[in-house]
């Protein structure tokens, strides 16, 4: 009766998965928290605000200049009020940029701010992606840890069975030693999992701006992303944040080139002043002038050529980004298809077959017909199948998280989950 009870417990341990408390936060909540707290996002938002503040000053007029003029005929004698050409008074002058300069500078600054907007969006997507990928990694480690816990329970039951058979002379010392060795192997892997999980949680806490040792609950399951039905490369070309950044940079390069060409034109100068001559009538002066671009060959023209080169570089970067996005979409599609096929293989083949093989080996051993080494080997295969399935599930989730970051805008804090 005792052997039958032990067999029943072993079968239940195989059929019924080990329960793990699902006390980890939902991944969508973590993404929302990261988007609110990530220092990198806060820094990028501050830089964007600074870029926006530079738009208006870029097109502003230069500050006027105030001067006090003294003109004294018959110096060193003071002759103001006595001589017609002696006078004292204020003068005001204003530099006037060539028409189109101010608007070109303003548009260039506005284009730079648009680059910052796209970079912020790209960073937000990257943060959301990294949170989800790290979450999937913790899930795989937690599921493997649960499998190891089930393996230890099974080994305890096997050890008791071996000890009972040894007492009645039906087993040798080798089976007990192999049981202990197998448990030591499980403890070794369990310790590795503790370290790997600590590193993964530290990375996740870093994204959340939390202490690296902040506790993190067990991840028992992953939400399922719906794979898009449209061509992934088309979705990526339409929605990739990197492309949006490169397009904004190309547009900004065009605006900088226009501003450089406008700056090559001469500025004007206007001024007015009043000369006070004591009892004589005051003198009013008006001045108009313009810059003489005598040194444009060593100043403005090189800047125009530099802006042209930057525009060409930006367009080349954009072409390279398009090629990279297409390649990334193809790689993600291949990874997703592989993960889907492997998950199906685990669910339909590896898990049921290793489970049946393990049960058969145990039954044969308990009946006195099988070898104990086969029991341990089949148990290890069953544990590996469970851990392998979790890793494939994590891989699939990570692929779809990367695709979501590649093709869809980052969720707005407080409304996370809209892209699911």
mmCIF file of C-alpha atoms in Angstrom:
data_model
loop_
_atom_site.group_PDB
_atom_site.id
_atom_site.type_symbol
_atom_site.label_atom_id
_atom_site.label_comp_id
_atom_site.label_asym_id
_atom_site.label_seq_id
_atom_site.Cartn_x
_atom_site.Cartn_y
_atom_site.Cartn_z
ATOM 1 C CA UNK A 1 0.000 0.000 0.000
ATOM 2 C CA UNK A 2 2.811 2.421 0.816
ATOM 3 C CA UNK A 3 4.452 1.942 -2.589
ATOM 4 C CA UNK A 4 1.097 2.510 -4.309
ATOM 5 C CA UNK A 5 0.585 5.716 -2.312
ATOM 6 C CA UNK A 6 4.021 6.941 -3.249
ATOM 7 C CA UNK A 7 3.338 6.143 -6.893
ATOM 8 C CA UNK A 8 0.108 8.132 -6.726
ATOM 9 C CA UNK A 9 1.936 11.116 -5.229
ATOM 10 C CA UNK A 10 4.566 10.940 -7.951
ATOM 11 C CA UNK A 11 1.927 10.876 -10.683
ATOM 12 C CA UNK A 12 0.140 13.861 -9.120
ATOM 13 C CA UNK A 13 3.427 15.762 -8.978
ATOM 14 C CA UNK A 14 3.863 15.219 -12.704
ATOM 15 C CA UNK A 15 0.287 15.867 -13.793
ATOM 16 C CA UNK A 16 -0.383 18.835 -11.516
ATOM 17 C CA UNK A 17 2.088 21.706 -12.019
ATOM 18 C CA UNK A 18 3.630 23.275 -8.973
ATOM 19 C CA UNK A 19 1.648 26.335 -7.948
ATOM 20 C CA UNK A 20 3.551 29.585 -7.602
ATOM 21 C CA UNK A 21 2.149 32.759 -6.101
ATOM 22 C CA UNK A 22 1.477 35.238 -8.898
ATOM 23 C CA UNK A 23 2.366 38.227 -6.742
ATOM 24 C CA UNK A 24 4.548 40.099 -9.251
ATOM 25 C CA UNK A 25 3.025 43.309 -10.637
ATOM 26 C CA UNK A 26 1.464 43.178 -14.074
ATOM 27 C CA UNK A 27 3.926 44.055 -16.794
ATOM 28 C CA UNK A 28 1.694 46.861 -18.080
ATOM 29 C CA UNK A 29 1.766 48.478 -14.655
ATOM 30 C CA UNK A 30 5.547 48.241 -14.635
ATOM 31 C CA UNK A 31 5.765 49.852 -18.056
ATOM 32 C CA UNK A 32 3.519 52.668 -16.842
ATOM 33 C CA UNK A 33 5.724 53.126 -13.768
ATOM 34 C CA UNK A 34 8.904 53.130 -15.842
ATOM 35 C CA UNK A 35 7.537 55.753 -18.217
ATOM 36 C CA UNK A 36 6.781 57.943 -15.224
ATOM 37 C CA UNK A 37 9.982 57.389 -13.258
ATOM 38 C CA UNK A 38 12.793 56.564 -15.685
ATOM 39 C CA UNK A 39 15.558 59.181 -15.213
ATOM 40 C CA UNK A 40 16.534 58.916 -18.880
ATOM 41 C CA UNK A 41 13.026 59.954 -19.935
ATOM 42 C CA UNK A 42 13.006 62.843 -17.480
ATOM 43 C CA UNK A 43 16.362 64.021 -18.841
ATOM 44 C CA UNK A 44 15.143 63.771 -22.436
ATOM 45 C CA UNK A 45 11.973 65.707 -21.586
ATOM 46 C CA UNK A 46 14.096 68.464 -20.045
ATOM 47 C CA UNK A 47 16.295 68.618 -23.155
ATOM 48 C CA UNK A 48 13.212 68.815 -25.348
ATOM 49 C CA UNK A 49 11.851 71.674 -23.278
ATOM 50 C CA UNK A 50 15.188 73.454 -23.650
ATOM 51 C CA UNK A 51 15.059 72.975 -27.438
ATOM 52 C CA UNK A 52 11.556 74.422 -27.564
ATOM 53 C CA UNK A 53 12.641 77.432 -25.538
ATOM 54 C CA UNK A 54 15.352 78.126 -28.126
ATOM 55 C CA UNK A 55 12.862 78.516 -31.006
ATOM 56 C CA UNK A 56 11.722 82.063 -30.278
ATOM 57 C CA UNK A 57 15.206 83.460 -29.511
ATOM 58 C CA UNK A 58 16.534 81.962 -32.749
ATOM 59 C CA UNK A 59 14.365 84.363 -34.792
ATOM 60 C CA UNK A 60 14.587 87.370 -32.511
ATOM 61 C CA UNK A 61 16.153 90.671 -33.521
ATOM 62 C CA UNK A 62 19.589 91.457 -32.129
ATOM 63 C CA UNK A 63 19.502 93.764 -29.133
ATOM 64 C CA UNK A 64 19.785 97.458 -30.039
ATOM 65 C CA UNK A 65 22.890 99.351 -29.042
ATOM 66 C CA UNK A 66 22.827 102.568 -27.008
ATOM 67 C CA UNK A 67 25.712 105.043 -27.209
ATOM 68 C CA UNK A 68 26.523 108.425 -25.732
ATOM 69 C CA UNK A 69 28.131 110.663 -28.337
ATOM 70 C CA UNK A 70 30.386 113.619 -27.481
ATOM 71 C CA UNK A 71 31.746 115.788 -30.255
ATOM 72 C CA UNK A 72 33.930 118.696 -29.147
ATOM 73 C CA UNK A 73 35.371 121.220 -31.568
ATOM 74 C CA UNK A 74 38.531 122.993 -30.333
ATOM 75 C CA UNK A 75 39.651 120.228 -27.956
ATOM 76 C CA UNK A 76 41.008 120.324 -25.310
ATOM 77 C CA UNK A 77 38.785 123.325 -24.555
ATOM 78 C CA UNK A 78 35.148 122.490 -23.800
ATOM 79 C CA UNK A 79 33.116 124.147 -26.552
ATOM 80 C CA UNK A 80 29.688 122.505 -26.376
ATOM 81 C CA UNK A 81 27.109 125.276 -26.641
ATOM 82 C CA UNK A 82 29.677 127.619 -28.135
ATOM 83 C CA UNK A 83 30.778 125.978 -31.390
ATOM 84 C CA UNK A 84 28.328 124.666 -34.054
ATOM 85 C CA UNK A 85 30.105 121.325 -34.391
ATOM 86 C CA UNK A 86 30.335 120.660 -30.652
ATOM 87 C CA UNK A 87 27.520 118.565 -29.219
ATOM 88 C CA UNK A 88 26.624 115.787 -26.822
ATOM 89 C CA UNK A 89 23.722 113.367 -26.970
ATOM 90 C CA UNK A 90 22.401 109.788 -27.101
ATOM 91 C CA UNK A 91 22.466 107.517 -30.124
ATOM 92 C CA UNK A 92 20.550 104.285 -30.754
ATOM 93 C CA UNK A 93 21.424 101.694 -33.379
ATOM 94 C CA UNK A 94 19.760 98.447 -34.449
ATOM 95 C CA UNK A 95 21.142 95.589 -36.552
ATOM 96 C CA UNK A 96 18.534 94.336 -39.018
ATOM 97 C CA UNK A 97 19.077 90.821 -40.419
ATOM 98 C CA UNK A 98 18.598 90.333 -44.134
ATOM 99 C CA UNK A 99 14.960 89.458 -44.954
ATOM 100 C CA UNK A 100 14.398 85.732 -44.440
ATOM 101 C CA UNK A 101 17.253 85.220 -41.968
ATOM 102 C CA UNK A 102 15.125 85.314 -38.840
ATOM 103 C CA UNK A 103 12.476 82.951 -40.178
ATOM 104 C CA UNK A 104 15.165 80.532 -41.436
ATOM 105 C CA UNK A 105 16.849 80.461 -38.034
ATOM 106 C CA UNK A 106 13.498 80.009 -36.305
ATOM 107 C CA UNK A 107 12.543 77.099 -38.569
ATOM 108 C CA UNK A 108 15.935 75.489 -38.017
ATOM 109 C CA UNK A 109 15.435 75.686 -34.246
ATOM 110 C CA UNK A 110 11.902 74.333 -34.598
ATOM 111 C CA UNK A 111 13.228 71.411 -36.661
ATOM 112 C CA UNK A 112 15.783 70.661 -33.938
ATOM 113 C CA UNK A 113 12.947 70.531 -31.411
ATOM 114 C CA UNK A 114 11.101 68.066 -33.639
ATOM 115 C CA UNK A 115 14.184 65.853 -33.564
ATOM 116 C CA UNK A 116 14.005 65.962 -29.778
ATOM 117 C CA UNK A 117 10.328 65.007 -29.862
ATOM 118 C CA UNK A 118 11.077 61.943 -31.973
ATOM 119 C CA UNK A 119 14.052 61.001 -29.807
ATOM 120 C CA UNK A 120 11.820 61.175 -26.737
ATOM 121 C CA UNK A 121 9.289 58.891 -28.399
ATOM 122 C CA UNK A 122 12.057 56.467 -29.374
ATOM 123 C CA UNK A 123 13.360 56.451 -25.807
ATOM 124 C CA UNK A 124 9.893 55.851 -24.378
ATOM 125 C CA UNK A 125 9.455 52.884 -26.708
ATOM 126 C CA UNK A 126 12.877 51.558 -25.758
ATOM 127 C CA UNK A 127 12.094 51.779 -22.044
ATOM 128 C CA UNK A 128 8.758 49.978 -22.514
ATOM 129 C CA UNK A 129 10.512 47.311 -24.572
ATOM 130 C CA UNK A 130 13.296 46.749 -22.050
ATOM 131 C CA UNK A 131 10.811 46.452 -19.176
ATOM 132 C CA UNK A 132 8.857 43.796 -21.046
ATOM 133 C CA UNK A 133 11.978 41.899 -22.108
ATOM 134 C CA UNK A 134 13.323 41.901 -18.537
ATOM 135 C CA UNK A 135 9.916 40.797 -17.250
ATOM 136 C CA UNK A 136 9.955 37.873 -19.679
ATOM 137 C CA UNK A 137 13.420 36.898 -18.506
ATOM 138 C CA UNK A 138 12.251 36.838 -14.885
ATOM 139 C CA UNK A 139 9.267 34.734 -15.960
ATOM 140 C CA UNK A 140 11.509 32.112 -17.566
ATOM 141 C CA UNK A 141 13.722 31.968 -14.486
ATOM 142 C CA UNK A 142 10.749 31.705 -12.120
ATOM 143 C CA UNK A 143 9.175 28.884 -14.131
ATOM 144 C CA UNK A 144 12.451 27.000 -14.149
ATOM 145 C CA UNK A 145 12.747 27.526 -10.395
ATOM 146 C CA UNK A 146 9.241 26.100 -9.991
ATOM 147 C CA UNK A 147 10.296 23.085 -12.044
ATOM 148 C CA UNK A 148 13.322 22.599 -9.813
ATOM 149 C CA UNK A 149 11.075 22.713 -6.754
ATOM 150 C CA UNK A 150 8.932 19.992 -8.301
ATOM 151 C CA UNK A 151 12.105 18.032 -9.066
ATOM 152 C CA UNK A 152 13.257 18.250 -5.458
ATOM 153 C CA UNK A 153 9.895 16.982 -4.240
ATOM 154 C CA UNK A 154 10.087 14.097 -6.668
ATOM 155 C CA UNK A 155 13.615 13.264 -5.555
ATOM 156 C CA UNK A 156 12.504 13.264 -1.927
ATOM 157 C CA UNK A 157 9.781 10.780 -2.769
ATOM 158 C CA UNK A 158 12.205 8.675 -4.814
ATOM 159 C CA UNK A 159 14.738 8.733 -2.011
ATOM 160 C CA UNK A 160 12.122 7.465 0.416
ATOM 161 C CA UNK A 161 11.179 4.719 -2.022
ATOM 162 C CA UNK A 162 14.835 3.751 -2.505
ATOM 163 C CA UNK A 163 15.378 3.718 1.265
ATOM 164 C CA UNK A 164 12.337 1.497 1.767
ATOM 165 C CA UNK A 165 13.466 -0.933 -0.930
ATOM 166 C CA UNK A 166 16.959 -0.903 0.523
ATOM 167 C CA UNK A 167 15.580 -1.905 3.903
ATOM 168 C CA UNK A 168 13.948 -4.962 2.409
ATOM 169 C CA UNK A 169 16.988 -5.768 0.292
ATOM 170 C CA UNK A 170 15.507 -4.756 -3.068
ATOM 171 C CA UNK A 171 17.884 -1.882 -3.858
ATOM 172 C CA UNK A 172 21.568 -1.145 -3.697
ATOM 173 C CA UNK A 173 23.619 1.726 -2.410
ATOM 174 C CA UNK A 174 24.149 3.113 -5.926
ATOM 175 C CA UNK A 175 20.527 4.205 -6.260
ATOM 176 C CA UNK A 176 20.686 6.213 -3.031
ATOM 177 C CA UNK A 177 23.962 7.849 -4.054
ATOM 178 C CA UNK A 178 22.559 8.787 -7.438
ATOM 179 C CA UNK A 179 19.524 10.298 -5.755
ATOM 180 C CA UNK A 180 21.753 12.488 -3.614
ATOM 181 C CA UNK A 181 23.874 13.431 -6.611
ATOM 182 C CA UNK A 182 20.779 14.388 -8.583
ATOM 183 C CA UNK A 183 19.575 16.584 -5.728
ATOM 184 C CA UNK A 184 22.975 18.263 -5.541
ATOM 185 C CA UNK A 185 22.726 18.999 -9.252
ATOM 186 C CA UNK A 186 19.323 20.574 -8.743
ATOM 187 C CA UNK A 187 20.619 22.661 -5.852
ATOM 188 C CA UNK A 188 23.504 23.830 -8.023
ATOM 189 C CA UNK A 189 21.147 24.982 -10.764
ATOM 190 C CA UNK A 190 18.802 26.536 -8.204
ATOM 191 C CA UNK A 191 21.665 28.644 -6.853
ATOM 192 C CA UNK A 192 22.528 29.777 -10.366
ATOM 193 C CA UNK A 193 18.899 30.758 -10.878
ATOM 194 C CA UNK A 194 18.968 32.880 -7.731
ATOM 195 C CA UNK A 195 21.939 34.844 -9.064
ATOM 196 C CA UNK A 196 20.502 35.164 -12.578
ATOM 197 C CA UNK A 197 17.169 36.336 -11.203
ATOM 198 C CA UNK A 198 18.862 38.873 -8.934
ATOM 199 C CA UNK A 199 20.641 40.354 -11.957
ATOM 200 C CA UNK A 200 17.453 40.433 -14.025
ATOM 201 C CA UNK A 201 15.473 42.059 -11.203
ATOM 202 C CA UNK A 202 18.259 44.588 -10.633
ATOM 203 C CA UNK A 203 18.087 45.557 -14.312
ATOM 204 C CA UNK A 204 14.312 45.836 -14.093
ATOM 205 C CA UNK A 205 14.470 47.924 -10.922
ATOM 206 C CA UNK A 206 17.000 50.163 -12.627
ATOM 207 C CA UNK A 207 14.481 50.869 -15.384
ATOM 208 C CA UNK A 208 11.899 51.673 -12.698
ATOM 209 C CA UNK A 209 14.294 53.918 -10.761
ATOM 210 C CA UNK A 210 13.940 51.666 -7.720
ATOM 211 C CA UNK A 211 16.658 50.290 -5.420
ATOM 212 C CA UNK A 212 18.404 47.374 -7.124
ATOM 213 C CA UNK A 213 17.540 45.099 -4.207
ATOM 214 C CA UNK A 214 13.850 46.046 -4.132
ATOM 215 C CA UNK A 215 11.814 42.822 -3.786
ATOM 216 C CA UNK A 216 10.030 41.518 -6.854
ATOM 217 C CA UNK A 217 7.346 38.845 -6.761
ATOM 218 C CA UNK A 218 7.133 35.652 -8.764
ATOM 219 C CA UNK A 219 6.062 36.002 -12.391
ATOM 220 C CA UNK A 220 3.679 33.090 -12.931
ATOM 221 C CA UNK A 221 2.452 33.963 -16.429
ATOM 222 C CA UNK A 222 2.943 36.312 -19.342
ATOM 223 C CA UNK A 223 0.231 38.321 -21.097
ATOM 224 C CA UNK A 224 -0.232 37.282 -24.693
ATOM 225 C CA UNK A 225 0.573 39.816 -27.391
ATOM 226 C CA UNK A 226 -1.458 39.466 -30.559
ATOM 227 C CA UNK A 227 0.884 39.067 -33.519
ATOM 228 C CA UNK A 228 -0.026 41.522 -36.306
ATOM 229 C CA UNK A 229 -1.427 40.064 -39.495
ATOM 230 C CA UNK A 230 0.072 42.736 -41.770
ATOM 231 C CA UNK A 231 3.578 42.436 -43.201
ATOM 232 C CA UNK A 232 6.005 43.227 -40.422
ATOM 233 C CA UNK A 233 8.453 45.126 -42.638
ATOM 234 C CA UNK A 234 5.658 47.417 -43.879
ATOM 235 C CA UNK A 235 4.528 48.084 -40.306
ATOM 236 C CA UNK A 236 8.092 48.843 -39.286
ATOM 237 C CA UNK A 237 8.684 51.245 -42.168
ATOM 238 C CA UNK A 238 5.488 53.091 -41.252
ATOM 239 C CA UNK A 239 5.946 53.235 -37.508
ATOM 240 C CA UNK A 240 9.601 52.791 -36.541
ATOM 241 C CA UNK A 241 10.725 55.436 -34.074
ATOM 242 C CA UNK A 242 14.281 55.276 -35.395
ATOM 243 C CA UNK A 243 13.032 56.197 -38.858
ATOM 244 C CA UNK A 244 11.043 59.086 -37.416
ATOM 245 C CA UNK A 245 14.193 60.342 -35.704
ATOM 246 C CA UNK A 246 16.242 60.059 -38.895
ATOM 247 C CA UNK A 247 13.520 61.771 -40.937
ATOM 248 C CA UNK A 248 13.382 64.605 -38.402
ATOM 249 C CA UNK A 249 17.170 64.876 -38.515
ATOM 250 C CA UNK A 250 17.093 65.054 -42.322
ATOM 251 C CA UNK A 251 14.439 67.778 -42.179
ATOM 252 C CA UNK A 252 16.505 69.648 -39.590
ATOM 253 C CA UNK A 253 19.567 69.406 -41.835
ATOM 254 C CA UNK A 254 17.573 70.995 -44.660
ATOM 255 C CA UNK A 255 16.514 73.813 -42.347
ATOM 256 C CA UNK A 256 20.081 74.355 -41.157
ATOM 257 C CA UNK A 257 21.236 74.566 -44.788
ATOM 258 C CA UNK A 258 18.595 77.194 -45.520
ATOM 259 C CA UNK A 259 19.646 79.130 -42.439
ATOM 260 C CA UNK A 260 23.311 78.906 -43.469
ATOM 261 C CA UNK A 261 22.512 80.220 -46.940
ATOM 262 C CA UNK A 262 20.449 83.024 -45.448
ATOM 263 C CA UNK A 263 23.280 83.892 -43.054
ATOM 264 C CA UNK A 264 25.567 84.370 -46.038
ATOM 265 C CA UNK A 265 23.568 87.474 -46.995
ATOM 266 C CA UNK A 266 24.638 90.806 -45.472
ATOM 267 C CA UNK A 267 22.822 92.367 -42.553
ATOM 268 C CA UNK A 268 21.701 95.997 -42.399
ATOM 269 C CA UNK A 269 22.224 98.626 -39.743
ATOM 270 C CA UNK A 270 19.984 101.559 -38.798
ATOM 271 C CA UNK A 271 20.672 104.240 -36.245
ATOM 272 C CA UNK A 272 19.487 107.566 -34.952
ATOM 273 C CA UNK A 273 20.836 110.142 -32.548
ATOM 274 C CA UNK A 274 20.360 113.613 -31.100
ATOM 275 C CA UNK A 275 23.189 116.064 -30.603
ATOM 276 C CA UNK A 276 22.577 118.740 -27.961
ATOM 277 C CA UNK A 277 24.450 122.037 -28.490
ATOM 278 C CA UNK A 278 23.449 124.112 -25.511
ATOM 279 C CA UNK A 279 21.569 127.265 -26.584
ATOM 280 C CA UNK A 280 21.836 126.304 -30.245
ATOM 281 C CA UNK A 281 19.311 124.046 -31.970
ATOM 282 C CA UNK A 282 19.889 120.326 -31.520
ATOM 283 C CA UNK A 283 21.222 118.168 -34.347
ATOM 284 C CA UNK A 284 19.398 114.985 -35.404
ATOM 285 C CA UNK A 285 21.396 112.231 -37.126
ATOM 286 C CA UNK A 286 20.084 109.212 -39.031
ATOM 287 C CA UNK A 287 22.304 106.361 -40.240
ATOM 288 C CA UNK A 288 21.731 103.441 -42.593
ATOM 289 C CA UNK A 289 24.347 100.868 -43.475
ATOM 290 C CA UNK A 290 24.995 97.271 -44.436
ATOM 291 C CA UNK A 291 27.674 94.701 -43.891
ATOM 292 C CA UNK A 292 30.262 94.169 -46.582
ATOM 293 C CA UNK A 293 30.749 90.394 -47.044
ATOM 294 C CA UNK A 294 34.432 90.778 -47.845
ATOM 295 C CA UNK A 295 35.429 87.659 -45.896
ATOM 296 C CA UNK A 296 32.562 85.393 -46.942
ATOM 297 C CA UNK A 297 35.029 83.017 -48.611
ATOM 298 C CA UNK A 298 36.493 82.116 -45.231
ATOM 299 C CA UNK A 299 33.341 82.513 -43.132
ATOM 300 C CA UNK A 300 29.872 82.059 -44.619
ATOM 301 C CA UNK A 301 30.675 79.894 -47.630
ATOM 302 C CA UNK A 302 32.467 77.162 -45.646
ATOM 303 C CA UNK A 303 29.490 77.087 -43.271
ATOM 304 C CA UNK A 304 27.137 76.613 -46.213
ATOM 305 C CA UNK A 305 29.285 73.769 -47.551
ATOM 306 C CA UNK A 306 29.352 72.200 -44.084
ATOM 307 C CA UNK A 307 25.556 72.389 -43.894
ATOM 308 C CA UNK A 308 25.302 70.756 -47.321
ATOM 309 C CA UNK A 309 27.554 67.917 -46.167
ATOM 310 C CA UNK A 310 25.432 67.470 -43.029
ATOM 311 C CA UNK A 311 22.300 67.280 -45.168
ATOM 312 C CA UNK A 312 23.865 64.577 -47.334
ATOM 313 C CA UNK A 313 24.929 62.668 -44.221
ATOM 314 C CA UNK A 314 21.432 62.915 -42.754
ATOM 315 C CA UNK A 315 19.881 61.554 -45.949
ATOM 316 C CA UNK A 316 22.389 58.693 -45.988
ATOM 317 C CA UNK A 317 21.595 57.950 -42.341
ATOM 318 C CA UNK A 318 17.914 57.855 -43.254
ATOM 319 C CA UNK A 319 18.523 55.350 -46.056
ATOM 320 C CA UNK A 320 20.625 53.229 -43.709
ATOM 321 C CA UNK A 321 17.907 53.399 -41.054
ATOM 322 C CA UNK A 322 15.293 52.177 -43.540
ATOM 323 C CA UNK A 323 17.498 49.225 -44.445
ATOM 324 C CA UNK A 324 18.122 48.497 -40.773
ATOM 325 C CA UNK A 325 14.429 48.633 -39.916
ATOM 326 C CA UNK A 326 13.567 46.206 -42.710
ATOM 327 C CA UNK A 327 16.310 43.851 -41.520
ATOM 328 C CA UNK A 328 15.136 44.121 -37.905
ATOM 329 C CA UNK A 329 11.549 43.352 -38.910
ATOM 330 C CA UNK A 330 12.726 40.289 -40.866
ATOM 331 C CA UNK A 331 14.828 39.112 -37.919
ATOM 332 C CA UNK A 332 11.939 39.532 -35.495
ATOM 333 C CA UNK A 333 9.611 37.640 -37.817
ATOM 334 C CA UNK A 334 12.084 34.757 -38.048
ATOM 335 C CA UNK A 335 12.509 34.732 -34.254
ATOM 336 C CA UNK A 336 8.757 34.788 -33.735
ATOM 337 C CA UNK A 337 8.105 31.944 -36.164
ATOM 338 C CA UNK A 338 10.836 29.888 -34.531
ATOM 339 C CA UNK A 339 9.448 30.556 -31.058
ATOM 340 C CA UNK A 340 5.913 29.630 -32.170
ATOM 341 C CA UNK A 341 7.095 26.382 -33.757
ATOM 342 C CA UNK A 342 9.237 25.448 -30.775
ATOM 343 C CA UNK A 343 6.464 26.188 -28.286
ATOM 344 C CA UNK A 344 4.142 23.956 -30.280
ATOM 345 C CA UNK A 345 6.811 21.279 -30.319
ATOM 346 C CA UNK A 346 7.240 21.497 -26.559
ATOM 347 C CA UNK A 347 3.501 21.453 -25.887
ATOM 348 C CA UNK A 348 2.644 18.636 -28.282
ATOM 349 C CA UNK A 349 5.799 16.550 -28.138
ATOM 350 C CA UNK A 350 8.508 17.253 -25.585
ATOM 351 C CA UNK A 351 6.363 17.790 -22.486
ATOM 352 C CA UNK A 352 3.909 14.906 -22.955
ATOM 353 C CA UNK A 353 6.593 12.507 -24.150
ATOM 354 C CA UNK A 354 9.046 13.259 -21.346
ATOM 355 C CA UNK A 355 6.209 13.068 -18.841
ATOM 356 C CA UNK A 356 5.090 9.685 -20.137
ATOM 357 C CA UNK A 357 8.668 8.418 -20.285
ATOM 358 C CA UNK A 358 9.273 9.533 -16.719
ATOM 359 C CA UNK A 359 6.093 7.882 -15.477
ATOM 360 C CA UNK A 360 6.929 4.669 -17.330
ATOM 361 C CA UNK A 361 10.472 4.561 -15.950
ATOM 362 C CA UNK A 362 9.225 5.148 -12.404
ATOM 363 C CA UNK A 363 6.538 2.543 -12.717
ATOM 364 C CA UNK A 364 9.031 0.025 -14.027
ATOM 365 C CA UNK A 365 11.455 0.801 -11.235
ATOM 366 C CA UNK A 366 8.793 0.561 -8.548
ATOM 367 C CA UNK A 367 7.737 -2.763 -10.024
ATOM 368 C CA UNK A 368 11.314 -4.013 -9.830
ATOM 369 C CA UNK A 369 11.853 -4.170 -13.593
ATOM 370 C CA UNK A 370 13.560 -0.869 -14.402
ATOM 371 C CA UNK A 371 16.886 0.793 -13.797
ATOM 372 C CA UNK A 372 17.097 3.716 -11.400
ATOM 373 C CA UNK A 373 19.486 5.620 -13.688
ATOM 374 C CA UNK A 374 16.770 5.653 -16.339
ATOM 375 C CA UNK A 375 14.352 7.174 -13.812
ATOM 376 C CA UNK A 376 16.758 10.011 -13.046
ATOM 377 C CA UNK A 377 17.580 10.580 -16.704
ATOM 378 C CA UNK A 378 13.908 10.772 -17.671
ATOM 379 C CA UNK A 379 13.179 13.075 -14.756
ATOM 380 C CA UNK A 380 15.910 15.452 -15.896
ATOM 381 C CA UNK A 381 14.509 15.423 -19.426
ATOM 382 C CA UNK A 382 11.054 16.247 -18.060
ATOM 383 C CA UNK A 383 12.399 19.116 -15.950
ATOM 384 C CA UNK A 384 14.362 20.468 -18.904
ATOM 385 C CA UNK A 385 11.250 20.307 -21.082
ATOM 386 C CA UNK A 386 9.319 22.430 -18.590
ATOM 387 C CA UNK A 387 12.119 24.962 -18.312
ATOM 388 C CA UNK A 388 12.606 24.952 -22.078
ATOM 389 C CA UNK A 389 8.943 25.712 -22.702
ATOM 390 C CA UNK A 390 9.123 28.703 -20.347
ATOM 391 C CA UNK A 391 12.202 30.002 -22.132
ATOM 392 C CA UNK A 392 10.478 29.696 -25.518
ATOM 393 C CA UNK A 393 7.433 31.507 -24.156
ATOM 394 C CA UNK A 394 9.685 34.255 -22.854
ATOM 395 C CA UNK A 395 11.398 34.451 -26.250
ATOM 396 C CA UNK A 396 8.056 34.850 -28.019
ATOM 397 C CA UNK A 397 6.935 37.543 -25.616
ATOM 398 C CA UNK A 398 10.228 39.402 -25.991
ATOM 399 C CA UNK A 399 9.984 39.275 -29.801
ATOM 400 C CA UNK A 400 6.490 40.741 -29.782
ATOM 401 C CA UNK A 401 7.561 43.369 -27.240
ATOM 402 C CA UNK A 402 10.378 44.397 -29.582
ATOM 403 C CA UNK A 403 7.995 44.443 -32.531
ATOM 404 C CA UNK A 404 5.526 46.569 -30.583
ATOM 405 C CA UNK A 405 8.306 49.022 -29.745
ATOM 406 C CA UNK A 406 9.346 49.052 -33.403
ATOM 407 C CA UNK A 407 5.936 49.679 -34.923
ATOM 408 C CA UNK A 408 3.648 51.308 -32.345
ATOM 409 C CA UNK A 409 3.871 54.533 -30.334
ATOM 410 C CA UNK A 410 4.866 54.180 -26.725
ATOM 411 C CA UNK A 411 1.898 53.959 -24.323
ATOM 412 C CA UNK A 412 0.912 57.079 -22.448
ATOM 413 C CA UNK A 413 1.466 56.780 -18.675
ATOM 414 C CA UNK A 414 -1.849 56.021 -17.072
ATOM 415 C CA UNK A 415 -3.263 54.385 -20.214
ATOM 416 C CA UNK A 416 -0.791 51.560 -20.674
ATOM 417 C CA UNK A 417 -2.108 48.549 -22.483
ATOM 418 C CA UNK A 418 -3.637 50.334 -25.464
ATOM 419 C CA UNK A 419 -1.057 48.765 -27.774
ATOM 420 C CA UNK A 420 -1.677 45.282 -26.514
#
